[in-house]
Short mmCIF file of C-alpha atoms in Angstrom, two decimals:
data_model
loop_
_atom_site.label_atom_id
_atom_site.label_comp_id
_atom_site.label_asym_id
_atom_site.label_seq_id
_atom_site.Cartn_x
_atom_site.Cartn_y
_atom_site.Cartn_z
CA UNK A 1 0.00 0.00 0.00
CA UNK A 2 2.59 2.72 1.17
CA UNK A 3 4.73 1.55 -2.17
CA UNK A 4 2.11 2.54 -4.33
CA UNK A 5 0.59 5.62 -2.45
CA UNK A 6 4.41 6.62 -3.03
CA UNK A 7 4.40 5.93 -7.07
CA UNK A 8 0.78 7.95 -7.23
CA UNK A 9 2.36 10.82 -5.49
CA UNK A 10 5.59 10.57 -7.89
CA UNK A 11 3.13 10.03 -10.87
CA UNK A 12 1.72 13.69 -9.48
CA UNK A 13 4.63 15.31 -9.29
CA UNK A 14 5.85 14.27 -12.61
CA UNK A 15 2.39 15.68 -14.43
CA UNK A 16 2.41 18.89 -12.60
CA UNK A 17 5.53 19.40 -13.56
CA UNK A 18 4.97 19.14 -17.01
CA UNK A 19 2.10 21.10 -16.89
CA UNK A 20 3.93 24.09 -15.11
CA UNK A 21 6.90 23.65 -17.52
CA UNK A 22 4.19 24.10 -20.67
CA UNK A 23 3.47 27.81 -19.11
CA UNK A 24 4.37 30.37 -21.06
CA UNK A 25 7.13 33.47 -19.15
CA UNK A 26 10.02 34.26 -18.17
CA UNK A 27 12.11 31.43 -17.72
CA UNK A 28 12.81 30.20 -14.43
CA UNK A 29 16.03 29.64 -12.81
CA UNK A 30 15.99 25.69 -12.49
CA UNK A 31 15.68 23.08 -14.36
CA UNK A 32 12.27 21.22 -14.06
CA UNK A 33 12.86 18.45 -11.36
CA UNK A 34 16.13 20.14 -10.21
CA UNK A 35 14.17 20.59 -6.86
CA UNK A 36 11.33 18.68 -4.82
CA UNK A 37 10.52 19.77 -1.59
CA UNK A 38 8.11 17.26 -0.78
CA UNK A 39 10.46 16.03 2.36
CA UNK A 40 10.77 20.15 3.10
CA UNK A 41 6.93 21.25 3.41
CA UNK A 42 5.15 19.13 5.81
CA UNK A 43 1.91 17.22 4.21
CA UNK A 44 -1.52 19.12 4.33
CA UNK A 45 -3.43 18.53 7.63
CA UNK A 46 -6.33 16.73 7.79
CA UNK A 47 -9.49 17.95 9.31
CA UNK A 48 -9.46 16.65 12.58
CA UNK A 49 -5.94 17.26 13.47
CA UNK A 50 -5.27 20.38 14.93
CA UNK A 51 -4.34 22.32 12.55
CA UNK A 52 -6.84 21.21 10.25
CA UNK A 53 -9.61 22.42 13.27
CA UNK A 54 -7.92 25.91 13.36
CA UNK A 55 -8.00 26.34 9.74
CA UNK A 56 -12.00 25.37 9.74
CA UNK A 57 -11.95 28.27 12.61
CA UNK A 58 -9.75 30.87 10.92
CA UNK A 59 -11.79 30.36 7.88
CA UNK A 60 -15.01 30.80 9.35
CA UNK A 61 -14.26 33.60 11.55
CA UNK A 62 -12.84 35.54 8.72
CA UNK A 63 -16.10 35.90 7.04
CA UNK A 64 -16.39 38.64 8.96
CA UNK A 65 -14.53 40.63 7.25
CA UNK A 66 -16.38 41.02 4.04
CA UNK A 67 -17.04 44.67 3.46
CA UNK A 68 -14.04 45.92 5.02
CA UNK A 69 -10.86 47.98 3.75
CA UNK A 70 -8.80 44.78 4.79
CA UNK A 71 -11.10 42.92 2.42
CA UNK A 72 -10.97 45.59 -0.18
CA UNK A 73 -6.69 44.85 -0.14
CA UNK A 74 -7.23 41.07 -0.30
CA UNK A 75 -9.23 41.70 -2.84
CA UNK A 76 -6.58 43.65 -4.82
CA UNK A 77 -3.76 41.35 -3.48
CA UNK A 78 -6.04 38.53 -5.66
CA UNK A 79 -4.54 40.21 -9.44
CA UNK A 80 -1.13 38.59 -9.27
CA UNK A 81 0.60 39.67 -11.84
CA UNK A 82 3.50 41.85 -12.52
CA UNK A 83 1.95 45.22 -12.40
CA UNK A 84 -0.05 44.71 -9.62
CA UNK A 85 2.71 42.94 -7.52
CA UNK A 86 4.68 46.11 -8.41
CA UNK A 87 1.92 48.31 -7.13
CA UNK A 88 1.11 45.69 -3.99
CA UNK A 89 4.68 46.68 -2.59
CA UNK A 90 5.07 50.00 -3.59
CA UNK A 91 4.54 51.59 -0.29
CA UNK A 92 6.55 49.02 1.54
CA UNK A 93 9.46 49.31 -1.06
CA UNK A 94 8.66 53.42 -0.79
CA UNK A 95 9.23 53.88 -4.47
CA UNK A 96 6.38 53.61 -7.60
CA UNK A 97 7.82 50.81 -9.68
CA UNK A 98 5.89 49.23 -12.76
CA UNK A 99 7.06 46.68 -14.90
CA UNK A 100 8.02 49.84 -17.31
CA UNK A 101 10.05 51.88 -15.40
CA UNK A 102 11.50 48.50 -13.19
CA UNK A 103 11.98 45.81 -16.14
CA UNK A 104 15.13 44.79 -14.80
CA UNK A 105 13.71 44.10 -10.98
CA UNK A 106 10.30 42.67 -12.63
CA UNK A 107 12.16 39.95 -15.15
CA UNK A 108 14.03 38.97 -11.44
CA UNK A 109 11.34 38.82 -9.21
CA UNK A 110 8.83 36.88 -12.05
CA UNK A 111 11.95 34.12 -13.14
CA UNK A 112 12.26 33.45 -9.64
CA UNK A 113 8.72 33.27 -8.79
CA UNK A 114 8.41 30.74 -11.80
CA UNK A 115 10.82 28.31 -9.91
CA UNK A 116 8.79 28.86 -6.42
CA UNK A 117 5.24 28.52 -7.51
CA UNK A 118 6.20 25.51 -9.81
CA UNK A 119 7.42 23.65 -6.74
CA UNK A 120 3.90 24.42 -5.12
CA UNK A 121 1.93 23.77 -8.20
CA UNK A 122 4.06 20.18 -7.65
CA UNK A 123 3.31 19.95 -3.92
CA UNK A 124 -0.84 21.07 -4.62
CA UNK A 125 -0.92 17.98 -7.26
CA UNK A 126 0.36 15.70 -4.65
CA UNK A 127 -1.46 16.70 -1.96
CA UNK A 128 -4.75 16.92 -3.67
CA UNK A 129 -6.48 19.14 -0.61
CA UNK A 130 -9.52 20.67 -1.13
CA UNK A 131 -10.39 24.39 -0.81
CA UNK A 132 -12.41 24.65 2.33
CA UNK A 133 -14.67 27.32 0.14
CA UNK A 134 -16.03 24.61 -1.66
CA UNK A 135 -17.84 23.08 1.47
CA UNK A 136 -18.10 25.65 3.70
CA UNK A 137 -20.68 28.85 3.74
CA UNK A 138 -19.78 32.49 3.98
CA UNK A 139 -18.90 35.75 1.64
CA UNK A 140 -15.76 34.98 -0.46
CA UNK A 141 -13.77 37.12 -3.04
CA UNK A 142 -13.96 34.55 -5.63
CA UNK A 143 -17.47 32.57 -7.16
CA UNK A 144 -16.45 28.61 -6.37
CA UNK A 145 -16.06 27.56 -10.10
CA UNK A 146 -15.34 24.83 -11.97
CA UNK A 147 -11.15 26.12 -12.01
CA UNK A 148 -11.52 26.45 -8.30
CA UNK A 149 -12.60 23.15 -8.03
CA UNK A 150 -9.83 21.91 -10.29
CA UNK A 151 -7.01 23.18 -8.01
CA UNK A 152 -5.96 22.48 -4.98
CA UNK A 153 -5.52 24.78 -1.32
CA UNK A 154 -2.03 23.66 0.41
CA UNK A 155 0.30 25.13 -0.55
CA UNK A 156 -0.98 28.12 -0.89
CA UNK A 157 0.20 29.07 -4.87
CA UNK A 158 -0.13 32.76 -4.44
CA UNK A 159 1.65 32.91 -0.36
CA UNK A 160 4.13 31.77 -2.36
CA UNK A 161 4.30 34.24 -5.30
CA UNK A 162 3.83 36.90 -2.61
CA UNK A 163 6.76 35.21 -0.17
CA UNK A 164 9.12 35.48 -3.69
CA UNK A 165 8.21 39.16 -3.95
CA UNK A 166 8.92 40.06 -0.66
CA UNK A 167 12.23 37.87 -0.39
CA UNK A 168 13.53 39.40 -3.45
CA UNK A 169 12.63 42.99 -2.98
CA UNK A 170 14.18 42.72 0.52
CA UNK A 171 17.40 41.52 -0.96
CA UNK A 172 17.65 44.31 -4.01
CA UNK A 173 16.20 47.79 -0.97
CA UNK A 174 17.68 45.90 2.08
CA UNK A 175 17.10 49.41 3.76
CA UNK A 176 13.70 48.41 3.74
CA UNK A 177 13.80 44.71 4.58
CA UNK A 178 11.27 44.88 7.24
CA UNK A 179 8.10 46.27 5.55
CA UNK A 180 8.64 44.72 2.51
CA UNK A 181 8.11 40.79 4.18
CA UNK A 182 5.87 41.72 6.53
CA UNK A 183 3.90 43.59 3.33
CA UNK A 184 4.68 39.86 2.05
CA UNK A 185 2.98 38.21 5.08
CA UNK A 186 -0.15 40.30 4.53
CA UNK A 187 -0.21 39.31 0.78
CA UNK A 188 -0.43 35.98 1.42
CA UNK A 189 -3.01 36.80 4.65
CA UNK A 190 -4.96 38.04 1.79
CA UNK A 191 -5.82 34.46 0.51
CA UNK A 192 -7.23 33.22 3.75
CA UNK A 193 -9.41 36.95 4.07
CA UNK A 194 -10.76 36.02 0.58
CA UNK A 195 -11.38 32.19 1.46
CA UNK A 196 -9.33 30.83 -1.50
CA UNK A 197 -6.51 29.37 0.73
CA UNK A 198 -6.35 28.11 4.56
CA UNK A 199 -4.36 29.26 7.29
CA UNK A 200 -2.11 25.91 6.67
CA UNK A 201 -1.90 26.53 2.89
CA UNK A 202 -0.56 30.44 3.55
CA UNK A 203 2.27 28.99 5.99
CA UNK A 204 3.09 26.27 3.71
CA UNK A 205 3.88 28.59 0.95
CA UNK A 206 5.78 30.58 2.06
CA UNK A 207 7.87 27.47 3.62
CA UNK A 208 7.93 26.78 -0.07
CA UNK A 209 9.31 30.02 -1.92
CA UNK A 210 12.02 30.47 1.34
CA UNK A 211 12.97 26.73 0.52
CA UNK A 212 13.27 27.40 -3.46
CA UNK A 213 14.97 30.62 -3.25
CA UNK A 214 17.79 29.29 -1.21
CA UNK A 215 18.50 27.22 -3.78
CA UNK A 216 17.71 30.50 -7.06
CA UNK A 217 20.12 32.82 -4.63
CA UNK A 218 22.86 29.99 -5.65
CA UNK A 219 22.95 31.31 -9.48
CA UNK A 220 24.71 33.30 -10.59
CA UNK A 221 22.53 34.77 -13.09
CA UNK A 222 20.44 35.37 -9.86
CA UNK A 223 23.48 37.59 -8.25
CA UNK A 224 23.66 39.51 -11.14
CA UNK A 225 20.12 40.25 -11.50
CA UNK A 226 20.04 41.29 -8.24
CA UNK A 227 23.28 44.15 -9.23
CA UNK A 228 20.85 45.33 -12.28
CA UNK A 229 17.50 45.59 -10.43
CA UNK A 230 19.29 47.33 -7.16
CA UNK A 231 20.80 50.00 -9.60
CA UNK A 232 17.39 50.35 -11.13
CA UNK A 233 15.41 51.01 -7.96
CA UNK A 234 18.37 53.40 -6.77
CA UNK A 235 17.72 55.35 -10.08
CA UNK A 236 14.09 55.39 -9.15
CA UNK A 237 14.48 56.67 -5.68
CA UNK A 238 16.63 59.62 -6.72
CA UNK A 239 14.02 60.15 -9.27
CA UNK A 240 11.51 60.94 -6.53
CA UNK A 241 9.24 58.00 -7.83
CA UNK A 242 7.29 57.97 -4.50
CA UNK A 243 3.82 56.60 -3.61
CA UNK A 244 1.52 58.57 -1.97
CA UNK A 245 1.84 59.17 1.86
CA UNK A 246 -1.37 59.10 2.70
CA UNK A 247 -2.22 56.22 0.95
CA UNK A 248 0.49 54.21 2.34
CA UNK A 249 -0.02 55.45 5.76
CA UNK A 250 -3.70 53.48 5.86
CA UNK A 251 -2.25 50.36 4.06
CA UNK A 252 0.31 50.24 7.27
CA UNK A 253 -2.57 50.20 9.72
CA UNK A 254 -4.13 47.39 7.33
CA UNK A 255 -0.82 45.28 7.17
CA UNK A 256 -0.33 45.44 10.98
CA UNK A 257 -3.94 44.74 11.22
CA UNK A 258 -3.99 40.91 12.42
CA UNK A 259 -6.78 38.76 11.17
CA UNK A 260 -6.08 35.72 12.99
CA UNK A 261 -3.91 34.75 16.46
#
């Protein structure tokens, strides 16, 4: 039984792996299969273990927040792509970037999220858990579809993306280290305010992108892209390329805002 439980889960890892490699991008640091970290990120709990009951709680208790400005930036946070990653971490980062005026720091940050997410895409296939939106009530920021019910919660996909961002951006404005992950721990937050991903899946993810950027940070095309995108965002600071105050003041009171102990 355990031998072929193992040769499903390698048959998994196998087909999301080509399926992640058939996406269309940047190109990501490693090679496909260079990396499995399903000995690194714990397996998915199951309901009635504990952390399975706190992520029923968390989920459940976050309905609550429908309607709110913390909703309102979970709801942003959902976009994901360059642009809006750009503009997610803007006040953190304290200077406007876009993938125009940044293309240096945006082809780093999206090769390396390519390598993080395609490890969770691998760990999701094998773990097969089921988003807790699709059997449980309550306001969420997404209609449970038929793509919803075609992926899979733990890890948490976009923690992950958002754990990359952070990572990287605190390497390339190291000044500004601390806002930028903790901006990177609300961005992932964001999933479990909107209901797509549990409290489990969030943590999981971002176990995932630390775990797969150790490994990126090891390239050397990596170091140097680092070098390119920190001149870049210097360039941009000296520029005066500033978001507003104001608006970043509030999104500070939302990031420190905690929606779960």
């Amino acid at each position: 039984m355990q031998l072929k439980w193992m040769l499903a889960g390698a048959t998994a890892l196998a087909g999301a792996a080509a399926m992640v490699g058939a996406q269309t991008g940047p190109a990501p640091f490693l090679d496909p299969g260079y990396l499995t970290l399903v000995d690194v990120v714990p397996p998915a709990p199951i309901p009635q273990e504990p952390k399975g009951i706190a992520d029923l709680a968390v989920y459940r208790a976050t309905r609550a927040l429908a309607g709110t400005q913390r909703w309102t930036m979970a709801v942003d946070d959902q976009a994901g792509d360059a642009a809006a990653m750009m503009r997610a971490f803007g006040c953190a980062a304290r200077v406007s970037i876009t993938p125009q005026t940044a293309p240096r720091t945006a082809a780093l940050v999206e090769r390396a999220s390519r390598d993080a997410v395609r490890e969770a895409n691998e760990l999701r296939a094998y773990y097969k858990r089921r988003r807790l939106l699709l059997t449980e009530s309550g306001p969420t920021c997404v209609t449970p579809d038929d793509s919803m019910r075609m992926s899979y919660d733990y890890p948490s996909a976009d923690a992950t993306r958002g754990w990359t961002w952070a990572l990287v951006l605190a390497e390339i404005l190291h000044e500004r280290a601390a806002p930028i992950m903790a901006r990177g721990r609300a961005y992932g937050e964001s999933g479990v305010v909107c209901g797509t991903h549990s409290m489990s899946a969030v943590d999981a993810g971002r176990l995932t992108a630390s775990a797969t950027l150790a490994i990126v940070r090891t390239e050397q095309a990596y170091a140097d892209g680092i070098v390119a995108a920190r001149s870049e965002l210097a360039a941009l600071q000296r520029s005066g390329a500033a978001p507003s105050a104001q608006m970043c003041a509030a999104e500070e009171l939302l990031v420190t805002q905690p929606i779960y102990r």
